[in-house]
């Protein structure tokens, strides 16, 4: 069994801070769960372009307000506490935060914990 606290991750290599988001990777590939789980904060007032072409991701909002725009369709969905979105089609999207947006993110396949987006907004395939 694995038990961790967010504080165990803060300040480690699995606490990744970028211009538009900060992500604490709570469960990573080496934990052997088959997925990774992150506590991510999308920073207030920012927009992030993302395309997880190698992963599926489910995202559950626990705090804050924002929106997601699906690039291909132009569809816009508001994000607030209680909102779940799941990128089951590798959708290119833009994530906007009106206030600090606290999200629980689950990735399959799992990431190692140190990844930042590449120029395409993706993470690499590991295997
Ligand atoms: C929601 C989202 O995709 N945010 C970008 C960071 C990512 N979720 C991560 O690595 O935790």
PDB file of C-alpha atoms and ligand atoms in Angstrom:
ATOM      1  CA  UNK A   1       0.000   0.000   0.000  1.00  0.00           C
ATOM      2  CA  UNK A   2       1.147   3.511  -0.774  1.00  0.00           C
ATOM      3  CA  UNK A   3       0.331   6.502   1.416  1.00  0.00           C
ATOM      4  CA  UNK A   4       1.660   9.968   0.606  1.00  0.00           C
ATOM      5  CA  UNK A   5       0.931  13.550   1.559  1.00  0.00           C
ATOM      6  CA  UNK A   6       1.101  16.452  -0.866  1.00  0.00           C
ATOM      7  CA  UNK A   7       3.793  17.909   1.421  1.00  0.00           C
ATOM      8  CA  UNK A   8       5.961  14.850   0.683  1.00  0.00           C
ATOM      9  CA  UNK A   9       6.105  15.907  -2.986  1.00  0.00           C
ATOM     10  CA  UNK A  10       6.490  19.682  -2.622  1.00  0.00           C
ATOM     11  CA  UNK A  11      10.059  20.772  -3.415  1.00  0.00           C
ATOM     12  CA  UNK A  12      11.097  17.394  -4.861  1.00  0.00           C
ATOM     13  CA  UNK A  13      11.833  16.501  -8.503  1.00  0.00           C
ATOM     14  CA  UNK A  14       8.171  15.531  -8.817  1.00  0.00           C
ATOM     15  CA  UNK A  15       7.071  19.107  -8.054  1.00  0.00           C
ATOM     16  CA  UNK A  16       7.264  20.690 -11.506  1.00  0.00           C
ATOM     17  CA  UNK A  17       6.689  24.429 -11.878  1.00  0.00           C
ATOM     18  CA  UNK A  18       6.188  26.107 -15.268  1.00  0.00           C
ATOM     19  CA  UNK A  19       5.033  29.543 -16.411  1.00  0.00           C
ATOM     20  CA  UNK A  20       1.376  28.525 -16.526  1.00  0.00           C
ATOM     21  CA  UNK A  21       1.038  25.514 -14.222  1.00  0.00           C
ATOM     22  CA  UNK A  22       2.583  23.716 -11.294  1.00  0.00           C
ATOM     23  CA  UNK A  23       2.112  19.997 -10.877  1.00  0.00           C
ATOM     24  CA  UNK A  24       2.899  17.732  -7.952  1.00  0.00           C
ATOM     25  CA  UNK A  25       3.081  14.180  -9.238  1.00  0.00           C
ATOM     26  CA  UNK A  26       1.645  12.113  -6.401  1.00  0.00           C
ATOM     27  CA  UNK A  27       1.724   8.737  -8.147  1.00  0.00           C
ATOM     28  CA  UNK A  28       4.186   8.108 -10.987  1.00  0.00           C
ATOM     29  CA  UNK A  29       5.230   5.258 -13.243  1.00  0.00           C
ATOM     30  CA  UNK A  30       7.569   3.704 -10.680  1.00  0.00           C
ATOM     31  CA  UNK A  31       4.698   3.356  -8.210  1.00  0.00           C
ATOM     32  CA  UNK A  32       3.417   0.610 -10.503  1.00  0.00           C
ATOM     33  CA  UNK A  33      -0.252   1.548 -10.536  1.00  0.00           C
ATOM     34  CA  UNK A  34      -0.613   1.721 -14.313  1.00  0.00           C
ATOM     35  CA  UNK A  35      -1.496   5.412 -14.160  1.00  0.00           C
ATOM     36  CA  UNK A  36      -0.051   8.576 -12.679  1.00  0.00           C
ATOM     37  CA  UNK A  37      -1.985  10.998 -10.482  1.00  0.00           C
ATOM     38  CA  UNK A  38      -1.100  14.638 -10.079  1.00  0.00           C
ATOM     39  CA  UNK A  39      -2.293  17.659  -8.110  1.00  0.00           C
ATOM     40  CA  UNK A  40      -1.996  20.435 -10.661  1.00  0.00           C
ATOM     41  CA  UNK A  41      -2.589  24.152 -10.248  1.00  0.00           C
ATOM     42  CA  UNK A  42      -3.213  26.076 -13.455  1.00  0.00           C
ATOM     43  CA  UNK A  43      -2.119  29.609 -12.652  1.00  0.00           C
ATOM     44  CA  UNK A  44      -4.713  32.397 -12.574  1.00  0.00           C
ATOM     45  CA  UNK A  45      -4.913  34.446 -15.770  1.00  0.00           C
ATOM     46  CA  UNK A  46      -2.976  31.972 -17.916  1.00  0.00           C
ATOM     47  CA  UNK A  47      -3.709  29.957 -21.043  1.00  0.00           C
ATOM     48  CA  UNK A  48      -1.968  26.661 -21.860  1.00  0.00           C
ATOM     49  CA  UNK A  49      -2.094  24.841 -25.188  1.00  0.00           C
ATOM     50  CA  UNK A  50      -1.955  21.073 -24.710  1.00  0.00           C
ATOM     51  CA  UNK A  51      -2.005  18.028 -26.957  1.00  0.00           C
ATOM     52  CA  UNK A  52      -1.493  14.737 -25.146  1.00  0.00           C
ATOM     53  CA  UNK A  53      -1.054  12.687 -28.275  1.00  0.00           C
ATOM     54  CA  UNK A  54       0.591   9.836 -26.340  1.00  0.00           C
ATOM     55  CA  UNK A  55      -1.664   9.751 -23.279  1.00  0.00           C
ATOM     56  CA  UNK A  56      -5.245   9.808 -22.138  1.00  0.00           C
ATOM     57  CA  UNK A  57      -5.938  12.133 -19.230  1.00  0.00           C
ATOM     58  CA  UNK A  58      -8.845  12.574 -16.837  1.00  0.00           C
ATOM     59  CA  UNK A  59      -9.063  15.845 -14.919  1.00  0.00           C
ATOM     60  CA  UNK A  60     -11.236  16.628 -11.901  1.00  0.00           C
ATOM     61  CA  UNK A  61     -11.522  20.175 -10.596  1.00  0.00           C
ATOM     62  CA  UNK A  62     -11.506  20.634  -6.827  1.00  0.00           C
ATOM     63  CA  UNK A  63     -11.014  24.423  -6.601  1.00  0.00           C
ATOM     64  CA  UNK A  64     -11.039  27.513  -8.829  1.00  0.00           C
ATOM     65  CA  UNK A  65     -12.664  28.587 -12.084  1.00  0.00           C
ATOM     66  CA  UNK A  66     -11.608  28.241 -15.695  1.00  0.00           C
ATOM     67  CA  UNK A  67     -12.487  26.843 -19.081  1.00  0.00           C
ATOM     68  CA  UNK A  68     -11.318  24.366 -21.685  1.00  0.00           C
ATOM     69  CA  UNK A  69     -11.534  25.012 -25.415  1.00  0.00           C
ATOM     70  CA  UNK A  70     -11.400  22.036 -27.755  1.00  0.00           C
ATOM     71  CA  UNK A  71      -9.317  23.277 -30.674  1.00  0.00           C
ATOM     72  CA  UNK A  72     -10.832  21.236 -33.505  1.00  0.00           C
ATOM     73  CA  UNK A  73     -14.492  21.883 -32.678  1.00  0.00           C
ATOM     74  CA  UNK A  74     -14.166  25.215 -30.913  1.00  0.00           C
ATOM     75  CA  UNK A  75     -16.344  23.812 -28.110  1.00  0.00           C
ATOM     76  CA  UNK A  76     -15.943  25.634 -24.796  1.00  0.00           C
ATOM     77  CA  UNK A  77     -16.652  24.092 -21.404  1.00  0.00           C
ATOM     78  CA  UNK A  78     -16.485  25.924 -18.107  1.00  0.00           C
ATOM     79  CA  UNK A  79     -14.490  24.301 -15.319  1.00  0.00           C
ATOM     80  CA  UNK A  80     -15.440  24.673 -11.683  1.00  0.00           C
ATOM     81  CA  UNK A  81     -15.258  22.511  -8.562  1.00  0.00           C
ATOM     82  CA  UNK A  82     -16.981  19.230  -9.415  1.00  0.00           C
ATOM     83  CA  UNK A  83     -16.204  19.357 -13.149  1.00  0.00           C
ATOM     84  CA  UNK A  84     -14.582  16.301 -14.727  1.00  0.00           C
ATOM     85  CA  UNK A  85     -13.219  16.206 -18.242  1.00  0.00           C
ATOM     86  CA  UNK A  86     -11.579  13.217 -19.875  1.00  0.00           C
ATOM     87  CA  UNK A  87      -9.437  13.512 -22.995  1.00  0.00           C
ATOM     88  CA  UNK A  88     -10.268  10.112 -24.448  1.00  0.00           C
ATOM     89  CA  UNK A  89      -9.609  11.261 -28.008  1.00  0.00           C
ATOM     90  CA  UNK A  90      -6.212  12.973 -27.617  1.00  0.00           C
ATOM     91  CA  UNK A  91      -7.964  16.278 -28.216  1.00  0.00           C
ATOM     92  CA  UNK A  92      -5.856  19.373 -28.748  1.00  0.00           C
ATOM     93  CA  UNK A  93      -7.099  21.937 -26.251  1.00  0.00           C
ATOM     94  CA  UNK A  94      -6.513  25.242 -24.545  1.00  0.00           C
ATOM     95  CA  UNK A  95      -6.857  25.502 -20.808  1.00  0.00           C
ATOM     96  CA  UNK A  96      -7.612  28.881 -19.265  1.00  0.00           C
ATOM     97  CA  UNK A  97      -7.707  29.741 -15.589  1.00  0.00           C
ATOM     98  CA  UNK A  98      -9.719  32.692 -14.287  1.00  0.00           C
ATOM     99  CA  UNK A  99      -8.421  31.942 -10.791  1.00  0.00           C
ATOM    100  CA  UNK A 100      -5.906  29.386  -9.573  1.00  0.00           C
ATOM    101  CA  UNK A 101      -7.435  26.157 -10.838  1.00  0.00           C
ATOM    102  CA  UNK A 102      -6.724  23.105  -8.666  1.00  0.00           C
ATOM    103  CA  UNK A 103      -7.054  19.908 -10.647  1.00  0.00           C
ATOM    104  CA  UNK A 104      -6.556  16.237  -9.897  1.00  0.00           C
ATOM    105  CA  UNK A 105      -5.131  14.729 -13.096  1.00  0.00           C
ATOM    106  CA  UNK A 106      -4.783  11.054 -13.967  1.00  0.00           C
ATOM    107  CA  UNK A 107      -2.604   9.918 -16.886  1.00  0.00           C
ATOM    108  CA  UNK A 108      -2.481   6.614 -18.700  1.00  0.00           C
ATOM    109  CA  UNK A 109       0.182   5.510 -19.439  1.00  0.00           C
ATOM    110  CA  UNK A 110       1.780   6.938 -16.301  1.00  0.00           C
ATOM    111  CA  UNK A 111       4.472   9.602 -16.506  1.00  0.00           C
ATOM    112  CA  UNK A 112       7.789   9.402 -14.655  1.00  0.00           C
ATOM    113  CA  UNK A 113       7.059  12.589 -12.735  1.00  0.00           C
ATOM    114  CA  UNK A 114       9.505  15.086 -14.229  1.00  0.00           C
ATOM    115  CA  UNK A 115       7.882  15.813 -17.578  1.00  0.00           C
ATOM    116  CA  UNK A 116       7.099  19.267 -18.924  1.00  0.00           C
ATOM    117  CA  UNK A 117       5.253  19.828 -22.191  1.00  0.00           C
ATOM    118  CA  UNK A 118       7.294  19.726 -25.389  1.00  0.00           C
ATOM    119  CA  UNK A 119       6.799  22.190 -28.233  1.00  0.00           C
ATOM    120  CA  UNK A 120       3.672  20.285 -29.305  1.00  0.00           C
ATOM    121  CA  UNK A 121       2.142  20.400 -25.835  1.00  0.00           C
ATOM    122  CA  UNK A 122       2.794  16.676 -25.335  1.00  0.00           C
ATOM    123  CA  UNK A 123       4.696  14.312 -23.079  1.00  0.00           C
ATOM    124  CA  UNK A 124       6.845  11.605 -24.681  1.00  0.00           C
ATOM    125  CA  UNK A 125       6.035   7.907 -24.906  1.00  0.00           C
ATOM    126  CA  UNK A 126       8.182   6.107 -22.367  1.00  0.00           C
ATOM    127  CA  UNK A 127       8.228   2.549 -23.661  1.00  0.00           C
TER     128      UNK A 127
HETATM  129  C1  LIG B   1      -4.718  19.751 -16.775  1.00  0.00           C
HETATM  130  C2  LIG B   1      -3.387  19.665 -17.426  1.00  0.00           C
HETATM  131  O1  LIG B   1      -3.181  18.918 -18.323  1.00  0.00           O
HETATM  132  N1  LIG B   1      -2.469  20.488 -16.931  1.00  0.00           N
HETATM  133  C3  LIG B   1      -1.119  20.496 -17.366  1.00  0.00           C
HETATM  134  C4  LIG B   1      -0.232  19.746 -16.428  1.00  0.00           C
HETATM  135  C5  LIG B   1      -0.535  18.267 -16.367  1.00  0.00           C
HETATM  136  N2  LIG B   1      -1.847  17.943 -15.987  1.00  0.00           N
HETATM  137  C6  LIG B   1       0.400  17.579 -15.417  1.00  0.00           C
HETATM  138  O2  LIG B   1       1.482  17.190 -15.837  1.00  0.00           O
HETATM  139  O3  LIG B   1       0.043  17.426 -14.266  1.00  0.00           O
END
